[in-house]
mmCIF file of N, CA, C and O and ligand atoms in Angstrom:
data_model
loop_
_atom_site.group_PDB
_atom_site.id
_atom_site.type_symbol
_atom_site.label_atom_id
_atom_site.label_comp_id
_atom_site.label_asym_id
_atom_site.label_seq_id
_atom_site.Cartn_x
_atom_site.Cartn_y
_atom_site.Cartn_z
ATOM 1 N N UNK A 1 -49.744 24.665 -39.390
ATOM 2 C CA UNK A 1 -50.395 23.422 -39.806
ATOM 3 C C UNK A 1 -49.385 22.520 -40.502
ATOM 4 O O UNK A 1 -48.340 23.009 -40.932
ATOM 5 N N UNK A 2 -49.715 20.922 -40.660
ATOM 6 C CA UNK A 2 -48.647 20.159 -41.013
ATOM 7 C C UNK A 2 -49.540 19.391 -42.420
ATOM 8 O O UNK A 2 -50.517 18.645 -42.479
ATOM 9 N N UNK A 3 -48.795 19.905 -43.266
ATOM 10 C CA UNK A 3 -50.017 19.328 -44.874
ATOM 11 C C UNK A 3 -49.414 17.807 -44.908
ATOM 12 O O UNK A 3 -48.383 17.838 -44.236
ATOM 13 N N UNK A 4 -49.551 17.000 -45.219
ATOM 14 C CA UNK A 4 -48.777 15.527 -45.753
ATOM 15 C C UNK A 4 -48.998 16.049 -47.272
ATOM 16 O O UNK A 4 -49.932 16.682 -47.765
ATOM 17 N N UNK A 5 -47.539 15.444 -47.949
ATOM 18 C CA UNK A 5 -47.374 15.195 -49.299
ATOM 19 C C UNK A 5 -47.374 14.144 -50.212
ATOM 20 O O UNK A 5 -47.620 13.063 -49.675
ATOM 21 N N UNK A 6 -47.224 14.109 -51.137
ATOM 22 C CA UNK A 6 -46.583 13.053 -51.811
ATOM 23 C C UNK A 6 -46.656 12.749 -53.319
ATOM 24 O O UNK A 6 -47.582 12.796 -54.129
ATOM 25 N N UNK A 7 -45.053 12.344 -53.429
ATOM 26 C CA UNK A 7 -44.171 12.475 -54.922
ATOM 27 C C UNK A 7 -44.501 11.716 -55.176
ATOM 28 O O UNK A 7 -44.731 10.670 -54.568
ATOM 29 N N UNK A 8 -44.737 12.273 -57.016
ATOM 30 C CA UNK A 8 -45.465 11.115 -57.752
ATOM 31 C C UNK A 8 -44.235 11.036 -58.280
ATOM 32 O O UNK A 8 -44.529 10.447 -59.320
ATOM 33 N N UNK A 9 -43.363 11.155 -58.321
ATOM 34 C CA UNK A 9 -42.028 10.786 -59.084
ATOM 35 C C UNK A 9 -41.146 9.889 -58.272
ATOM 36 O O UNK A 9 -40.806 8.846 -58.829
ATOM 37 N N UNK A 10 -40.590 10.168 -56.704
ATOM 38 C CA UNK A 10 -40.115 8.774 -56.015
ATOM 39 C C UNK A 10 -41.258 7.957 -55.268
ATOM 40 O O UNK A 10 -41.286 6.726 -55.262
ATOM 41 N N UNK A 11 -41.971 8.573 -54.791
ATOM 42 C CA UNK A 11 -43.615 7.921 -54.056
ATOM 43 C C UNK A 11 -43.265 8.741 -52.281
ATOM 44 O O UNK A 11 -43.759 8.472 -51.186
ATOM 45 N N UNK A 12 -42.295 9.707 -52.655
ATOM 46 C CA UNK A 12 -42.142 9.738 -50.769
ATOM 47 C C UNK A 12 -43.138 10.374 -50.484
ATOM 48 O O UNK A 12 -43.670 11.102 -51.322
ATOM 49 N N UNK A 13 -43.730 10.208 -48.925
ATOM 50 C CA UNK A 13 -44.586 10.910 -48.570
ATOM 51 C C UNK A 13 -44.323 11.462 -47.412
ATOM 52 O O UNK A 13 -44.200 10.890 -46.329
ATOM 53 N N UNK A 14 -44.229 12.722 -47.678
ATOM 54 C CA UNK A 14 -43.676 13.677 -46.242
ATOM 55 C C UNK A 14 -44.602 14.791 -46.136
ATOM 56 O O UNK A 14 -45.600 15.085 -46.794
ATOM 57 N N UNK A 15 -43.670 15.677 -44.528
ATOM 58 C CA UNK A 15 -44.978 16.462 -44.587
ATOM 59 C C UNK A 15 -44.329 17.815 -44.346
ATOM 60 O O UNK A 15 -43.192 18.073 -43.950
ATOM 61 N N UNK A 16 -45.407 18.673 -44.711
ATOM 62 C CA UNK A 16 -44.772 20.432 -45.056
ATOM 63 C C UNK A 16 -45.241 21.368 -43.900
ATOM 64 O O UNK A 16 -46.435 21.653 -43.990
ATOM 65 N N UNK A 17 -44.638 21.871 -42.918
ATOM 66 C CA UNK A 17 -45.500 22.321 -42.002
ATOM 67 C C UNK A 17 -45.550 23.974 -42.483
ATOM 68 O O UNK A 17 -44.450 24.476 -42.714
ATOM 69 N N UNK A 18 -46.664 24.775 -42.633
ATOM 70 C CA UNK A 18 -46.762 25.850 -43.505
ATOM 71 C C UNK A 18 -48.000 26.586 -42.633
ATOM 72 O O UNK A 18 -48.731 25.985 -41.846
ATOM 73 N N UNK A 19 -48.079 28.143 -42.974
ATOM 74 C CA UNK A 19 -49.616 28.366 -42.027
ATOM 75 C C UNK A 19 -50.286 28.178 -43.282
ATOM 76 O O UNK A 19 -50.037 28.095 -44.484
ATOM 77 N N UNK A 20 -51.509 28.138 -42.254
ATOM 78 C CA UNK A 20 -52.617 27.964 -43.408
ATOM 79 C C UNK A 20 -52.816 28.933 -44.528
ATOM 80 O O UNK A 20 -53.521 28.571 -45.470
ATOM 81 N N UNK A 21 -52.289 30.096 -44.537
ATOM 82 C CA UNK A 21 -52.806 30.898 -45.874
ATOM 83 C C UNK A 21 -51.628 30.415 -47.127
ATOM 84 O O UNK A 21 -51.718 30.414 -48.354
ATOM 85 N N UNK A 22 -50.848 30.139 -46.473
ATOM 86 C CA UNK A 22 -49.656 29.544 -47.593
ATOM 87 C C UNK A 22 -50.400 27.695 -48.370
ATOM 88 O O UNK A 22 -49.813 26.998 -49.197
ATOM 89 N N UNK A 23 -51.644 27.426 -47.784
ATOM 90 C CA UNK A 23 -51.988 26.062 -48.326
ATOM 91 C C UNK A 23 -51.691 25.607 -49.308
ATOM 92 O O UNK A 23 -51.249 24.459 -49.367
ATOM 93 N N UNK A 24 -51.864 26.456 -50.473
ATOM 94 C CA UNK A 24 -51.615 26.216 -51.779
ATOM 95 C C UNK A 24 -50.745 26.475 -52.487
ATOM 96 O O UNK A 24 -50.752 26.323 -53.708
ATOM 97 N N UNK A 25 -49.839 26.919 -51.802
ATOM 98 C CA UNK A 25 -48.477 27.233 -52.025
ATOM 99 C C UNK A 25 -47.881 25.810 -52.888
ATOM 100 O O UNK A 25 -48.379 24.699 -52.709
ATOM 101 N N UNK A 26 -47.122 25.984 -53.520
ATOM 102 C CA UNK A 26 -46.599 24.915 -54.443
ATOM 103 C C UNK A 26 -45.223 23.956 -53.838
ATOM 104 O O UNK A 26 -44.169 24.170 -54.436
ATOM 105 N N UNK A 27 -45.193 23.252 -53.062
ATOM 106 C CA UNK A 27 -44.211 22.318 -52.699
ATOM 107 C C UNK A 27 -43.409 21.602 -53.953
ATOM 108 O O UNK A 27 -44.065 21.220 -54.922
ATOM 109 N N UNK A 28 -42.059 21.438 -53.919
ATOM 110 C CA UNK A 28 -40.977 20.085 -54.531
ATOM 111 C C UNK A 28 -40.680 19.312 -53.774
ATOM 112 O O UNK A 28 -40.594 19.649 -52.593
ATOM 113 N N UNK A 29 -40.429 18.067 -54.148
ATOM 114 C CA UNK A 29 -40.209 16.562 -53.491
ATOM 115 C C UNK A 29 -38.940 17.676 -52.431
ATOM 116 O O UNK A 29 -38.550 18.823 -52.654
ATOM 117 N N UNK A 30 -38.600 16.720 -51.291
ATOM 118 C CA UNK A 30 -37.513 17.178 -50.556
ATOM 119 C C UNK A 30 -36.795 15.932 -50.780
ATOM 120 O O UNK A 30 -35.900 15.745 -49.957
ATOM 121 N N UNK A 31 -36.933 15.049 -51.643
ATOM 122 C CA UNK A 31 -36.050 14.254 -51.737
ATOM 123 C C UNK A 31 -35.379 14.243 -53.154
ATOM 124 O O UNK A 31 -34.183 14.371 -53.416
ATOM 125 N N UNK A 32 -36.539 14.043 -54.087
ATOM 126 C CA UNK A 32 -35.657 14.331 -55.741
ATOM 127 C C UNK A 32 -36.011 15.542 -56.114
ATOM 128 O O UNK A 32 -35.912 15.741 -57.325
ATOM 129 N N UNK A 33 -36.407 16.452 -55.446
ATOM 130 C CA UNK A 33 -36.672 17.879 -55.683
ATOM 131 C C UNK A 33 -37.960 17.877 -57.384
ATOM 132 O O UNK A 33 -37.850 18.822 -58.164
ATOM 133 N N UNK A 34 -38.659 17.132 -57.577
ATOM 134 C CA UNK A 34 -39.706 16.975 -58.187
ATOM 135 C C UNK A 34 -40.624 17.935 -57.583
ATOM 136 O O UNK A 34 -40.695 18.152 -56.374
ATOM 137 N N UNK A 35 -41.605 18.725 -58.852
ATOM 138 C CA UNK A 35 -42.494 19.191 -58.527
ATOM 139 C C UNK A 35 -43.746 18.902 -58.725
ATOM 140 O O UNK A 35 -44.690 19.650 -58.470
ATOM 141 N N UNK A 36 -43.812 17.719 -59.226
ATOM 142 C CA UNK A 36 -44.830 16.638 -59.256
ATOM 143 C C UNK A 36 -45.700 16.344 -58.110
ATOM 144 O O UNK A 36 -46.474 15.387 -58.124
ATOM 145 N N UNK A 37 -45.577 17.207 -57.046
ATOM 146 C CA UNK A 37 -45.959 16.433 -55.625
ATOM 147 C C UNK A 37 -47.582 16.772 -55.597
ATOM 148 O O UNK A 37 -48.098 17.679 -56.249
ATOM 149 N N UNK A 38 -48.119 16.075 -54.919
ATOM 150 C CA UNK A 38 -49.542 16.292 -54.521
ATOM 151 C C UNK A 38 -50.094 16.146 -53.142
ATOM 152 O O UNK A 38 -50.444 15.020 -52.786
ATOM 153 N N UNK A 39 -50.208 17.124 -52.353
ATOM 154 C CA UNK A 39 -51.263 16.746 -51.130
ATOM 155 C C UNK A 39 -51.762 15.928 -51.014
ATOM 156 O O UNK A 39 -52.737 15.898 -51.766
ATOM 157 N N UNK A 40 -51.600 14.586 -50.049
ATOM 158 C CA UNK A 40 -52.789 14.195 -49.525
ATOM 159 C C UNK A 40 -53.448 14.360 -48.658
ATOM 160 O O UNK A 40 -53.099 15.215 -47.843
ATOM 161 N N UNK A 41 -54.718 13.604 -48.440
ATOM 162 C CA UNK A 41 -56.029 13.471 -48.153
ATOM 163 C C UNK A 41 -56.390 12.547 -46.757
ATOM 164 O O UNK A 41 -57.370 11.804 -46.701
ATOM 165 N N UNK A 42 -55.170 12.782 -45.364
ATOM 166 C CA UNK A 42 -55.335 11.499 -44.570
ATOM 167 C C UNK A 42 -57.261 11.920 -44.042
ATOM 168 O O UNK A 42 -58.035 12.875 -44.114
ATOM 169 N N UNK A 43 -57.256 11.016 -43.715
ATOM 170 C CA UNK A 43 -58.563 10.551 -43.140
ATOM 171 C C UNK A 43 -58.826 11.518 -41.496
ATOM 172 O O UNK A 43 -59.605 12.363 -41.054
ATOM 173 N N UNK A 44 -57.094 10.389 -40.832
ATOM 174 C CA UNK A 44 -57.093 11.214 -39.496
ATOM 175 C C UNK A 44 -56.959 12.883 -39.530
ATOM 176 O O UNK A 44 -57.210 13.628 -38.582
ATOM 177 N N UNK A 45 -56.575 13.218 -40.646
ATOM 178 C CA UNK A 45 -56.381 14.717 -40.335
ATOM 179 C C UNK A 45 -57.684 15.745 -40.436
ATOM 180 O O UNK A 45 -58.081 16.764 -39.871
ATOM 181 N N UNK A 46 -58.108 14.847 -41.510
ATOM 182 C CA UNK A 46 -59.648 15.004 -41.468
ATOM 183 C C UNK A 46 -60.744 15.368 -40.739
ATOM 184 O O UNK A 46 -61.518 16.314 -40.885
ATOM 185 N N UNK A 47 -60.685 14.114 -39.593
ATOM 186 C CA UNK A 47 -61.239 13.870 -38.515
ATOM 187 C C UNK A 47 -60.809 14.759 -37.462
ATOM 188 O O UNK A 47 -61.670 15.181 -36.690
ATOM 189 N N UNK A 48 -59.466 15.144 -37.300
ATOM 190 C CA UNK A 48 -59.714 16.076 -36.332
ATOM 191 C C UNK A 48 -60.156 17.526 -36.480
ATOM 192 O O UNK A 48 -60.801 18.321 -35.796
ATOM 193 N N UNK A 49 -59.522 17.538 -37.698
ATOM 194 C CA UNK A 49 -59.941 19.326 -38.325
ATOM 195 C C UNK A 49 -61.742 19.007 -37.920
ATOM 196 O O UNK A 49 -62.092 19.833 -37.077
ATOM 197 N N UNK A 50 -62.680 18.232 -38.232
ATOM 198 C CA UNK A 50 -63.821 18.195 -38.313
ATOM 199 C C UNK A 50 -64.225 18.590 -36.651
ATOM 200 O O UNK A 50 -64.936 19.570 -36.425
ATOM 201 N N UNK A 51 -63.774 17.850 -35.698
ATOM 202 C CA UNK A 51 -63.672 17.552 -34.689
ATOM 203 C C UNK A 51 -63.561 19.249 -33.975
ATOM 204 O O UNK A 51 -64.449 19.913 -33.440
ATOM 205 N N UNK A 52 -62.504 19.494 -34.157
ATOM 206 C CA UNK A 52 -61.798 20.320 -33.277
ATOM 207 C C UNK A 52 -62.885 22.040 -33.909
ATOM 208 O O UNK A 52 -62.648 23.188 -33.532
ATOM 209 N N UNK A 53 -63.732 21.712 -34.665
ATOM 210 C CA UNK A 53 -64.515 22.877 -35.228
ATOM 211 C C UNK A 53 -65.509 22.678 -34.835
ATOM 212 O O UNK A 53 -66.482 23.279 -35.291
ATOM 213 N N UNK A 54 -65.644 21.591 -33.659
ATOM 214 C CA UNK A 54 -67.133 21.063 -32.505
ATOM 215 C C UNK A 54 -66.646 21.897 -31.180
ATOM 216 O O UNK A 54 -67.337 22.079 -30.178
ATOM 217 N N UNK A 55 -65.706 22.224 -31.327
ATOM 218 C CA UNK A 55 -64.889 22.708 -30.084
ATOM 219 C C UNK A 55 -65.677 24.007 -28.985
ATOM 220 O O UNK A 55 -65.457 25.214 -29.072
ATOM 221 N N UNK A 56 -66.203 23.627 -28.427
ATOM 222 C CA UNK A 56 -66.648 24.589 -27.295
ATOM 223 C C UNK A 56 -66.988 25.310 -25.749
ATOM 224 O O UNK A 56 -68.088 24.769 -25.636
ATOM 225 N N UNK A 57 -66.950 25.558 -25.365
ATOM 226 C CA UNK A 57 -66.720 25.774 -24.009
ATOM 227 C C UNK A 57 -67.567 25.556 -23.149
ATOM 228 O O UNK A 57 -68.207 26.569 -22.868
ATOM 229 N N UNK A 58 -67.943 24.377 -22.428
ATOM 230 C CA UNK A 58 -69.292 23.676 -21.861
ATOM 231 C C UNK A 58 -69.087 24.750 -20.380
ATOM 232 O O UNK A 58 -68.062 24.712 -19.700
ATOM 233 N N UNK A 59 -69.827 25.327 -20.188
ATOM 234 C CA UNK A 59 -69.915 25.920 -18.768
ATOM 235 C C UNK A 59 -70.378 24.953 -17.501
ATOM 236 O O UNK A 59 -70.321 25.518 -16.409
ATOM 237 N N UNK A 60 -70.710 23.931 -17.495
ATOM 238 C CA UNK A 60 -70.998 23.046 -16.414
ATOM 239 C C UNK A 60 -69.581 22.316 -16.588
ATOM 240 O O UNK A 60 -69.519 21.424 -15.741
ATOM 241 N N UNK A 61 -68.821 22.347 -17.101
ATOM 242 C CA UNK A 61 -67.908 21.648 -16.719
ATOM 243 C C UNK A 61 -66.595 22.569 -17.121
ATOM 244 O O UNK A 61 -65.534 21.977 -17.318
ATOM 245 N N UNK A 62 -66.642 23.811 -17.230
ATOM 246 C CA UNK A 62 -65.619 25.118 -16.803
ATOM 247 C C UNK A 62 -64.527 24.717 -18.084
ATOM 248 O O UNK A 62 -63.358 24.772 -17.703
ATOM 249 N N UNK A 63 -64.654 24.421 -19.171
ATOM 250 C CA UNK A 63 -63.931 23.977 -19.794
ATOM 251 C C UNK A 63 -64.498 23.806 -21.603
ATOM 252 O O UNK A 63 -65.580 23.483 -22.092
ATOM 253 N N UNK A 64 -62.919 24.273 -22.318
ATOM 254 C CA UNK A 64 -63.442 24.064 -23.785
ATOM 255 C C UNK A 64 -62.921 22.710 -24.139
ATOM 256 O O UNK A 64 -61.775 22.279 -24.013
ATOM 257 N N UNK A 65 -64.134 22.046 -24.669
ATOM 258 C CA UNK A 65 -64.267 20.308 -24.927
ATOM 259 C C UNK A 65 -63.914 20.720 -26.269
ATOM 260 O O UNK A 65 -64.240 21.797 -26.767
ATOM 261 N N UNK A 66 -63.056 19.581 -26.976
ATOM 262 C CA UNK A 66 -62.596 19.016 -27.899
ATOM 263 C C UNK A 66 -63.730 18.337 -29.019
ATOM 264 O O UNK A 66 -64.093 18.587 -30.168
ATOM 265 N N UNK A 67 -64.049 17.343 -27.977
ATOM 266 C CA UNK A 67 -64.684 16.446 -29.028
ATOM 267 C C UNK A 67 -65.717 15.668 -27.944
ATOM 268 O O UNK A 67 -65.682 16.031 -26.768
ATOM 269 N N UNK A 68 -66.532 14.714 -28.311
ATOM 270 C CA UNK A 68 -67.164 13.626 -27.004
ATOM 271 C C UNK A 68 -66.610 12.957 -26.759
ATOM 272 O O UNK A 68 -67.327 11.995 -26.481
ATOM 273 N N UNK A 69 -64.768 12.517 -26.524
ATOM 274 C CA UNK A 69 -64.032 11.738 -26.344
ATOM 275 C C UNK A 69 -63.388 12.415 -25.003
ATOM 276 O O UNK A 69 -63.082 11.820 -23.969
ATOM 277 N N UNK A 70 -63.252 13.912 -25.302
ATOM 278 C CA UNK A 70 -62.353 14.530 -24.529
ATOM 279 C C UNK A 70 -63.639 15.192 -23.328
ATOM 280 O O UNK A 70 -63.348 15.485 -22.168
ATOM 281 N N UNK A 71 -64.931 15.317 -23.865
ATOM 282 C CA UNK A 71 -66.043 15.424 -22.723
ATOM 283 C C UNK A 71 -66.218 14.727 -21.547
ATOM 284 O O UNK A 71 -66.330 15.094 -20.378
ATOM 285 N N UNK A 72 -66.222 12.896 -22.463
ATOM 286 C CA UNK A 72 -65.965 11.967 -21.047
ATOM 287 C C UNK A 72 -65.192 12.040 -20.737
ATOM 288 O O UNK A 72 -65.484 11.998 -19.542
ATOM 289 N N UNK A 73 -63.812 12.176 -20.765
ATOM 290 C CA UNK A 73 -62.840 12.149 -20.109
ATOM 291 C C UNK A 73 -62.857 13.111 -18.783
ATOM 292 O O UNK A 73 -62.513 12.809 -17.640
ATOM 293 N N UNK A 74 -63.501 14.715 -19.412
ATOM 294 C CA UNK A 74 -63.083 15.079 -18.503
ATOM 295 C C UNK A 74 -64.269 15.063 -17.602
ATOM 296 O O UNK A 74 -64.004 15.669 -16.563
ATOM 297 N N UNK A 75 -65.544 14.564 -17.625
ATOM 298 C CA UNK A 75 -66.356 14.402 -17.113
ATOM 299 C C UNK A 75 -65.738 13.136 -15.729
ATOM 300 O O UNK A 75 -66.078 13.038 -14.549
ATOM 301 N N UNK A 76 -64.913 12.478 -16.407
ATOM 302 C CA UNK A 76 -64.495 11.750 -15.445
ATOM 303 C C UNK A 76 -63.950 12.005 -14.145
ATOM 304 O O UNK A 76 -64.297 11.698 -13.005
ATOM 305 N N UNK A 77 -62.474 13.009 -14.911
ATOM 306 C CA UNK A 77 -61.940 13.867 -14.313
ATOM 307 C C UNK A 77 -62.566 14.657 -12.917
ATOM 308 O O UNK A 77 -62.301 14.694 -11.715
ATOM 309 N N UNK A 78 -63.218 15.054 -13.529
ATOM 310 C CA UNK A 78 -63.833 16.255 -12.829
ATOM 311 C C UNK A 78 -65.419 15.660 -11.878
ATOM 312 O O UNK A 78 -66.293 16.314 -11.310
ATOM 313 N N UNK A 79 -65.203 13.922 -12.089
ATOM 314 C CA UNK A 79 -66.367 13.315 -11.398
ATOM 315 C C UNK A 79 -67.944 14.016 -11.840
ATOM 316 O O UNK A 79 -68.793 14.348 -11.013
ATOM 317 N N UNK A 80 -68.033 14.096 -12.810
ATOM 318 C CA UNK A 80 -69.392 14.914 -13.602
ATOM 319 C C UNK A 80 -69.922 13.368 -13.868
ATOM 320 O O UNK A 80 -69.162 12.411 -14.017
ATOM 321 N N UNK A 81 -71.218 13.310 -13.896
ATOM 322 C CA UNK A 81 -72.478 12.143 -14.065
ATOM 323 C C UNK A 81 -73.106 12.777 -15.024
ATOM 324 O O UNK A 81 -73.506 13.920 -14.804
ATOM 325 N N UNK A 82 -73.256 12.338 -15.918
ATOM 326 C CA UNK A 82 -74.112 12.789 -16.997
ATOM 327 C C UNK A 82 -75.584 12.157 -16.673
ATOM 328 O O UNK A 82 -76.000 11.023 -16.431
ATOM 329 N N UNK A 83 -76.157 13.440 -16.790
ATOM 330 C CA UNK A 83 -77.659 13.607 -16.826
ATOM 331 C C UNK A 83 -78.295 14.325 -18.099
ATOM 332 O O UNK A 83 -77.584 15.047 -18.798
ATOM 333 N N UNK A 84 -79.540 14.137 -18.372
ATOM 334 C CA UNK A 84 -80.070 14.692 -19.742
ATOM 335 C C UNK A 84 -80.012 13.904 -20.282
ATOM 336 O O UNK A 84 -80.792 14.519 -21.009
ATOM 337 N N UNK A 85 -79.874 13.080 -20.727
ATOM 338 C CA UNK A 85 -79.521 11.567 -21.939
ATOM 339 C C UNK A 85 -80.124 10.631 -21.034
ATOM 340 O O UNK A 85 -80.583 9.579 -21.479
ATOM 341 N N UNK A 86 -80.175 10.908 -19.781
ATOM 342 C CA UNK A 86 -80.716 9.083 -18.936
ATOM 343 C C UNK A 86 -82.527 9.793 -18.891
ATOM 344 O O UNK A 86 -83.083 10.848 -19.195
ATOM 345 N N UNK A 87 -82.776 8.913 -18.514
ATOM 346 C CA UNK A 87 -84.120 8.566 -18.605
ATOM 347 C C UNK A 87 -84.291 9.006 -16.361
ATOM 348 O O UNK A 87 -83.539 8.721 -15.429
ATOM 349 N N UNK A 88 -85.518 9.696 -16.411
ATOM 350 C CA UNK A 88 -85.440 9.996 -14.860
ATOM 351 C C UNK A 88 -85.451 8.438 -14.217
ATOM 352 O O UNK A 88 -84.865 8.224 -13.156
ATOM 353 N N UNK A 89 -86.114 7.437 -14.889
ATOM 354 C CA UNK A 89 -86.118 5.787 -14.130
ATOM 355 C C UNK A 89 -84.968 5.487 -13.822
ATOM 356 O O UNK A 89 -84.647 5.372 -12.639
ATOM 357 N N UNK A 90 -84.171 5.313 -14.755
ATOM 358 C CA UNK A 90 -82.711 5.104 -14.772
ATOM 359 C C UNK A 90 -81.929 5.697 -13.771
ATOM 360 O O UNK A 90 -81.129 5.075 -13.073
ATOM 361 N N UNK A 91 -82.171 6.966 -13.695
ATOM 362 C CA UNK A 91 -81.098 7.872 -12.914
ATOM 363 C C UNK A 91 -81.553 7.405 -11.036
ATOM 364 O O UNK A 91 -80.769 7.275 -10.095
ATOM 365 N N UNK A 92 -82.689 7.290 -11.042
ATOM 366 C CA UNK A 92 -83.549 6.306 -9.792
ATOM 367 C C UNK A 92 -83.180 5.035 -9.326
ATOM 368 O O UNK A 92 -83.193 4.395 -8.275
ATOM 369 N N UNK A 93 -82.826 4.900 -10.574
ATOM 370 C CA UNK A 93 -82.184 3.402 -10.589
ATOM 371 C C UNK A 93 -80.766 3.141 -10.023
ATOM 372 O O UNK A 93 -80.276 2.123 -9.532
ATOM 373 N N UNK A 94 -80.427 3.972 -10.171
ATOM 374 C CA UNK A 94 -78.742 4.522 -9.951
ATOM 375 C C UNK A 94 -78.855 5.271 -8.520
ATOM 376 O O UNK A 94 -77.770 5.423 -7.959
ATOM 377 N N UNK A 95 -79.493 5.547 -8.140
ATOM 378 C CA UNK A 95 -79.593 6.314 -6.921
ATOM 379 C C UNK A 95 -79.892 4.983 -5.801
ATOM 380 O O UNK A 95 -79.119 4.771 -4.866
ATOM 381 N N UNK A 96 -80.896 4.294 -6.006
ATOM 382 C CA UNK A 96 -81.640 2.976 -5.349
ATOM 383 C C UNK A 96 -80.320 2.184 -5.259
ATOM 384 O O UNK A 96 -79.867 2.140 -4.116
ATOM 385 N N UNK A 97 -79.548 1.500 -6.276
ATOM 386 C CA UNK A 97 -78.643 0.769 -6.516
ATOM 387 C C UNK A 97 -77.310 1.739 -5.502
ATOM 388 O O UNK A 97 -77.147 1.162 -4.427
ATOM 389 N N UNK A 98 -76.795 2.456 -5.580
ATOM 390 C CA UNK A 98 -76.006 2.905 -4.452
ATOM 391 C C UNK A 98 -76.192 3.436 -3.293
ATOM 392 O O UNK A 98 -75.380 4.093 -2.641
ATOM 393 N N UNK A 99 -77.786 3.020 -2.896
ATOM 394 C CA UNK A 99 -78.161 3.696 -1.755
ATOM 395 C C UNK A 99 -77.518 1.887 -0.900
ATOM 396 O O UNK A 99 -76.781 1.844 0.085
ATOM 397 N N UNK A 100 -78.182 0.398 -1.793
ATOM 398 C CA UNK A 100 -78.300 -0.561 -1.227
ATOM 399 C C UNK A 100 -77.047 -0.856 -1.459
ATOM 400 O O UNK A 100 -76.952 -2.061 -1.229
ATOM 401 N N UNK A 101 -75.376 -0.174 -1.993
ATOM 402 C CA UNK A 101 -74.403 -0.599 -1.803
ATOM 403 C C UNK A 101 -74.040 0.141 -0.565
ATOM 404 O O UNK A 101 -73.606 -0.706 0.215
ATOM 405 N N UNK A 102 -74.017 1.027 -0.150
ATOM 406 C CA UNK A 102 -73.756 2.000 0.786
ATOM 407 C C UNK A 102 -74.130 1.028 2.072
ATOM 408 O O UNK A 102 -73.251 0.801 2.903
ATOM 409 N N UNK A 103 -75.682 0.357 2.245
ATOM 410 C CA UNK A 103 -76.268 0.037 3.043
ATOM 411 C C UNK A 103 -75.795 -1.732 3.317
ATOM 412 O O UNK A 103 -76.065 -2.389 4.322
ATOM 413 N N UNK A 104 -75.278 -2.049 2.489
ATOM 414 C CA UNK A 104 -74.432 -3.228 2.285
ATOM 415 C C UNK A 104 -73.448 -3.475 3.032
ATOM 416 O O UNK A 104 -73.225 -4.317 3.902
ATOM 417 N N UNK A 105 -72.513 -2.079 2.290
ATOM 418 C CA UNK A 105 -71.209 -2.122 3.037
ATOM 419 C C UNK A 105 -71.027 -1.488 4.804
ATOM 420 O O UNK A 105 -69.978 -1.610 5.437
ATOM 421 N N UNK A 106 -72.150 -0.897 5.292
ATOM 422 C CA UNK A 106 -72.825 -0.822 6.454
ATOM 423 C C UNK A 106 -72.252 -2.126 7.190
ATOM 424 O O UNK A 106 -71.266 -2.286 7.909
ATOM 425 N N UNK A 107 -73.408 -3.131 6.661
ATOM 426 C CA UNK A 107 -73.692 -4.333 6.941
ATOM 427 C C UNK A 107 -72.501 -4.784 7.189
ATOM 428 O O UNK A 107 -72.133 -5.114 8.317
ATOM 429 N N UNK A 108 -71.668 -4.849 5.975
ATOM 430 C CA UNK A 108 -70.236 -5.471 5.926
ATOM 431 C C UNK A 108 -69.063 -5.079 7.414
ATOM 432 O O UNK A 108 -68.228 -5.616 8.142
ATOM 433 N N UNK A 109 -69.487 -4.276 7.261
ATOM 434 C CA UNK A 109 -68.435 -3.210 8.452
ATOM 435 C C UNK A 109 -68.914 -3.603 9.954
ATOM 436 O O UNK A 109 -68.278 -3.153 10.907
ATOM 437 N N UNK A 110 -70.164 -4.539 10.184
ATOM 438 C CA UNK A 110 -70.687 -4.481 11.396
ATOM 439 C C UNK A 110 -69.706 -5.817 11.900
ATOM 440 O O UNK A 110 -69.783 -6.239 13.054
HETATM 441 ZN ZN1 LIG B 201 -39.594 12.797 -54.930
#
């Protein structure tokens, strides 16, 4: 894991890459060798630790998803249509609507 730091004595902010059971392990500046330093708190690191503990292995799509960023994606990927969230009208709707592009481009081709 990669902790971010930062010296309250020059202000640098760097980062300590350590495993996790060492977390609390006590870091010095790597620049004025101060032991003043304090962990921070990014947001993004946050977000993914949160994220990546959503992490699971969707069997309709043969694969362990990340997050709902990395779902659509690979839903894309892998040409997956999401169903369950649409409404059966909708999904009718979508069926009707590319039946009359299909039947269009028919037309077009004649
Ligand atoms: Zn320092």
């Amino acid at each position: 894991m990669i902790y971010p730091y930062l010296c309250r004595d020059c202000g640098l902010e760097y980062d300590v890459e350590k495993p996790v059971a060492m977390y609390d392990s006590p870091e010095i500046c790597i620049k004025c060798e101060s032991n003043d330093v304090q962990r921070i708190y990014h947001a993004n690191y946050a977000i993914l630790g949160a994220k990546s503990k959503d992490a699971y292995y969707d069997v309709s799509l043969g694969k362990v998803i990340m997050n709902e960023k990395d779902r659509k994606e690979t839903m894309k990927i892998k040409d997956v249509i999401e169903i369950g969230s649409e409404t059966k009208e909708s999904l009718h709707k979508h069926t009707v609507v590319a039946k009359q592009k299909e039947k269009q481009k028919q037309w077009d081709d004649l």
